[in-house]
Amino acid sequence: FCTGKLGSRLILVLGHTKCGAIYGATKTFMDASNASQRKAGSALEGLLQGLGSVAEQAAQEVGPGASSDDVAAHAVQVNVFHTINFLLKYSHSIRESVRSGQVQIEGGIYQLETGSVEFLGASPRQGELLSSSLPVPPSMIAPDDARGVHGVRTAADERMPSDVALKMLKDGNERFAAGAQTASSTSGDMLKALAKYNQAPHSAILGCADSRVPVDTVFDAMPGELFVLRNAGNTCTHAEGSMLGSLEFCT
């Protein structure tokens, strides 16, 4: 709103030293490294756990043996760039304004001890993130909009063109990589729709059986969206084999 309607041409993401949220997130992250993880018991714990990736990156950059205070101090800067990157990745209007040179996003850290602001400049990842295609944060995307008329994809939905299917795969993987999946749990009505209307997956995927590559999860997909074939090495070596026949059945 500010950059579009009010005409502001500079966004400054401003952190500050001794930030309680960052220090709390760092302590939560470092404690979790030495104990089994548990679900957040309050909104505050959820906030601190949500900043865990910032604390983790700061710990990696500072190096082993660093104290919690040292990690937290660096995490303040990491979080500033993390926020800038989020704006560039998930706001189409801001991203386009930055790409065209109309808007500039800079980072800064306010020093509580001196009252001075340390200006950090633009995100080192700005050039890379300007190629993002996500229009809004994944948490704002209504999952059912593209999932089908019954909340899951069935034969009651129209066949999906290959370019649209490819975009769904790319967007789903981008959400997965960002830790912001939108695929929800399957309801009773969804299961009934899948049984009643049959399947109509938009894509077939021939993947490896490796347990570290869960295909549906990697693409943030719901039941009915993907026709998945997996074996060791993602191979298809025999013309009479089940892989080739299964792909022919799917397409």
Coordinates of C-alpha atoms in Angstrom, one line a residue:
F1 CA 0.0 0.0 0.0
C2 CA 2.8 2.4 1.0
T3 CA 4.9 1.9 -2.1
G4 CA 1.9 1.5 -4.5
K5 CA -0.6 4.1 -3.3
L6 CA 1.4 6.5 -1.3
G7 CA 4.4 6.5 -3.6
S8 CA 7.2 5.7 -1.1
R9 CA 10.3 4.7 -2.9
L10 CA 12.5 3.3 -0.1
I11 CA 11.8 0.4 2.3
L12 CA 14.2 0.1 5.2
V13 CA 14.1 -3.1 7.2
L14 CA 15.4 -2.1 10.6
G15 CA 16.6 -4.5 13.3
H16 CA 18.3 -3.5 16.5
T17 CA 20.9 -4.9 18.8
K18 CA 19.9 -6.9 21.9
C19 CA 16.6 -7.8 20.2
G20 CA 14.7 -10.0 22.7
A21 CA 12.8 -12.0 20.0
I22 CA 16.1 -12.8 18.2
Y23 CA 17.9 -13.7 21.4
G24 CA 14.9 -15.8 22.5
A25 CA 14.8 -17.6 19.1
T26 CA 18.5 -18.3 19.3
K27 CA 18.2 -19.8 22.8
T28 CA 15.3 -21.9 21.6
F29 CA 17.2 -23.1 18.6
M30 CA 20.3 -24.0 20.6
D31 CA 18.3 -25.7 23.3
A32 CA 16.5 -27.7 20.7
S33 CA 19.8 -28.9 19.2
N34 CA 20.4 -30.7 22.5
A35 CA 16.9 -32.0 23.1
S36 CA 14.0 -33.6 21.2
Q37 CA 11.8 -31.0 19.4
R38 CA 8.3 -30.4 20.6
K39 CA 5.3 -28.4 19.3
A40 CA 4.9 -24.8 20.4
G41 CA 2.9 -24.5 23.5
S42 CA 2.0 -20.8 23.0
A43 CA 1.9 -18.2 20.3
L44 CA 5.2 -16.8 21.7
E45 CA 6.9 -20.2 21.4
G46 CA 5.6 -20.5 17.9
L47 CA 7.1 -17.1 17.0
L48 CA 10.5 -18.1 18.5
Q49 CA 10.4 -21.4 16.6
G50 CA 9.5 -19.6 13.4
L51 CA 12.7 -17.6 13.7
G52 CA 14.7 -20.9 14.2
S53 CA 15.9 -20.8 10.6
V54 CA 17.4 -17.4 11.2
A55 CA 19.2 -18.7 14.3
E56 CA 20.4 -21.8 12.5
Q57 CA 21.9 -19.7 9.6
A58 CA 23.6 -17.4 12.1
A59 CA 25.1 -20.3 14.0
Q60 CA 26.4 -21.8 10.8
E61 CA 28.0 -18.5 9.7
V62 CA 29.5 -17.7 13.1
G63 CA 31.0 -21.2 13.4
P64 CA 31.3 -23.9 16.0
G65 CA 32.1 -22.9 19.6
A66 CA 30.4 -19.6 19.4
S67 CA 28.4 -18.5 22.4
S68 CA 24.6 -18.0 22.4
D69 CA 25.1 -14.3 22.7
D70 CA 27.5 -14.2 19.7
V71 CA 25.1 -16.2 17.6
A72 CA 22.2 -14.0 18.6
A73 CA 24.1 -10.8 17.8
H74 CA 24.8 -12.0 14.3
A75 CA 21.3 -13.3 13.9
V76 CA 20.0 -9.7 14.1
Q77 CA 21.7 -9.0 10.8
V78 CA 20.7 -12.4 9.3
N79 CA 17.0 -11.6 10.2
V80 CA 17.1 -8.2 8.5
F81 CA 18.2 -9.8 5.2
H82 CA 15.8 -12.7 5.8
T83 CA 12.9 -10.2 6.0
I84 CA 14.1 -8.4 2.9
N85 CA 14.3 -11.7 1.0
F86 CA 10.8 -12.6 2.1
L87 CA 9.5 -9.3 0.7
L88 CA 11.2 -9.8 -2.6
K89 CA 10.1 -13.4 -2.9
Y90 CA 6.5 -13.1 -2.0
S91 CA 5.3 -9.6 -3.0
H92 CA 4.7 -9.3 -6.7
S93 CA 4.2 -5.5 -6.6
I94 CA 7.2 -4.8 -4.5
R95 CA 9.4 -7.2 -6.6
E96 CA 8.3 -5.5 -9.8
S97 CA 9.0 -2.0 -8.4
V98 CA 12.5 -3.1 -7.3
R99 CA 13.2 -4.7 -10.7
S100 CA 12.1 -1.5 -12.5
G101 CA 14.2 0.7 -10.2
Q102 CA 11.2 2.5 -8.7
V103 CA 11.7 1.1 -5.2
Q104 CA 14.8 0.2 -3.2
I105 CA 14.9 -2.1 -0.2
E106 CA 17.7 -1.6 2.3
G107 CA 18.6 -3.1 5.6
G108 CA 19.8 -1.5 8.8
I109 CA 20.6 -2.2 12.5
Y110 CA 19.9 0.4 15.2
Q111 CA 22.6 0.3 17.9
L112 CA 20.9 0.6 21.3
E113 CA 24.2 1.5 22.9
T114 CA 25.0 4.6 20.7
G115 CA 21.7 5.5 19.0
S116 CA 23.4 5.1 15.6
V117 CA 22.0 3.1 12.7
E118 CA 24.3 0.8 10.7
F119 CA 23.1 0.7 7.1
L120 CA 23.6 -2.7 5.6
G121 CA 22.6 -2.1 2.0
A122 CA 20.5 -4.4 -0.3
S123 CA 20.2 -8.1 0.2
P124 CA 23.0 -10.1 -1.3
R125 CA 20.3 -12.4 -2.8
Q126 CA 18.3 -9.6 -4.4
G127 CA 19.3 -10.4 -8.0
E128 CA 18.4 -14.1 -7.5
L129 CA 15.0 -13.3 -5.8
L130 CA 13.8 -10.9 -8.5
S131 CA 13.1 -14.0 -10.6
S132 CA 10.5 -15.3 -8.1
S133 CA 7.0 -15.9 -9.4
L134 CA 5.0 -16.2 -6.2
P135 CA 2.4 -13.4 -6.0
V136 CA 1.7 -13.6 -2.2
P137 CA 3.1 -15.5 0.8
P138 CA 2.2 -19.2 0.7
S139 CA 0.2 -19.0 3.9
M140 CA -2.2 -16.6 2.1
I141 CA -2.9 -19.0 -0.8
A142 CA -6.2 -20.7 -0.4
P143 CA -5.3 -24.4 -1.0
D144 CA -8.6 -25.4 -2.4
D145 CA -8.5 -22.8 -5.2
A146 CA -6.4 -25.0 -7.5
R147 CA -7.0 -28.3 -5.8
G148 CA -10.3 -29.1 -7.6
V149 CA -14.0 -28.6 -7.1
H150 CA -14.1 -31.1 -4.2
G151 CA -10.9 -29.8 -2.5
V152 CA -8.9 -32.5 -4.1
R153 CA -8.3 -33.2 -7.8
T154 CA -10.7 -35.8 -9.3
A155 CA -12.1 -36.7 -12.8
A156 CA -14.8 -34.1 -12.1
D157 CA -12.2 -31.5 -12.9
E158 CA -11.1 -30.4 -16.3
R159 CA -7.9 -31.8 -17.7
M160 CA -5.0 -29.5 -16.9
P161 CA -2.7 -28.2 -19.7
S162 CA 1.0 -29.2 -19.3
D163 CA 2.2 -25.7 -18.7
V164 CA -0.3 -25.1 -15.9
A165 CA 0.7 -28.5 -14.4
L166 CA 4.4 -27.6 -14.5
K167 CA 3.6 -24.3 -12.8
M168 CA 1.8 -26.1 -10.0
L169 CA 4.8 -28.4 -9.5
K170 CA 7.2 -25.4 -9.4
D171 CA 5.0 -23.4 -7.1
G172 CA 4.5 -26.4 -4.8
N173 CA 8.2 -27.1 -4.6
E174 CA 8.9 -23.5 -3.9
R175 CA 6.4 -23.6 -1.0
F176 CA 8.0 -26.9 0.3
A177 CA 11.6 -25.5 0.1
A178 CA 10.4 -22.4 2.0
G179 CA 8.7 -24.5 4.7
A180 CA 5.3 -23.0 3.9
Q181 CA 3.3 -25.9 2.5
T182 CA -0.4 -25.5 1.9
A183 CA -1.5 -29.1 1.4
S184 CA -4.0 -29.8 4.1
S185 CA -5.1 -33.0 5.7
T186 CA -7.6 -35.1 3.7
S187 CA -11.2 -34.8 5.0
G188 CA -13.9 -37.5 4.8
D189 CA -15.6 -35.6 2.0
M190 CA -12.4 -35.5 0.0
L191 CA -11.9 -39.2 0.4
K192 CA -15.5 -39.9 -0.8
A193 CA -14.9 -37.6 -3.8
L194 CA -11.7 -39.5 -4.8
A195 CA -13.6 -42.8 -4.6
K196 CA -16.7 -41.6 -6.4
Y197 CA -15.3 -39.4 -9.2
N198 CA -12.1 -41.4 -9.9
Q199 CA -8.6 -39.9 -10.3
A200 CA -7.3 -37.3 -12.8
P201 CA -3.8 -36.4 -11.8
H202 CA -2.3 -33.4 -13.5
S203 CA 1.2 -34.9 -13.7
A204 CA 3.0 -38.3 -13.7
I205 CA 6.3 -38.5 -12.0
L206 CA 8.9 -41.3 -12.4
G207 CA 11.1 -40.9 -9.4
C208 CA 13.6 -42.8 -7.2
A209 CA 12.4 -45.0 -4.4
D210 CA 14.9 -43.2 -2.0
S211 CA 13.1 -42.5 1.2
R212 CA 14.6 -39.0 1.3
V213 CA 12.6 -37.9 -1.7
P214 CA 8.9 -38.1 -0.8
V215 CA 7.5 -36.9 -4.1
D216 CA 4.0 -35.8 -3.0
T217 CA 5.6 -33.8 -0.1
V218 CA 8.3 -32.3 -2.2
F219 CA 5.6 -30.8 -4.5
D220 CA 3.2 -29.9 -1.7
A221 CA 0.6 -32.1 -3.4
M222 CA -2.7 -33.4 -2.2
P223 CA -4.1 -37.0 -3.0
G224 CA -5.3 -37.2 -6.6
E225 CA -2.8 -34.6 -8.0
L226 CA 0.2 -36.8 -8.9
F227 CA 0.6 -40.2 -10.4
V228 CA 3.8 -41.4 -8.8
L229 CA 6.0 -44.3 -10.0
R230 CA 9.1 -45.0 -7.9
N231 CA 11.9 -47.5 -8.1
A232 CA 15.6 -47.6 -7.3
G233 CA 17.4 -45.2 -9.7
N234 CA 14.2 -43.9 -11.3
T235 CA 14.7 -46.2 -14.2
C236 CA 12.6 -47.5 -17.0
T237 CA 14.6 -50.3 -18.8
H238 CA 12.1 -52.8 -20.2
A239 CA 9.5 -52.1 -22.8
E240 CA 7.2 -54.7 -21.3
G241 CA 7.7 -53.4 -17.8
S242 CA 5.2 -52.0 -15.4
M243 CA 6.8 -48.5 -15.4
L244 CA 6.2 -47.9 -19.1
G245 CA 2.7 -49.5 -19.0
S246 CA 1.8 -47.4 -16.0
L247 CA 2.9 -44.2 -17.7
E248 CA 0.9 -45.1 -20.8
F249 CA -2.1 -45.7 -18.6
C250 CA -1.7 -42.4 -16.8
T251 CA -1.3 -40.2 -19.9

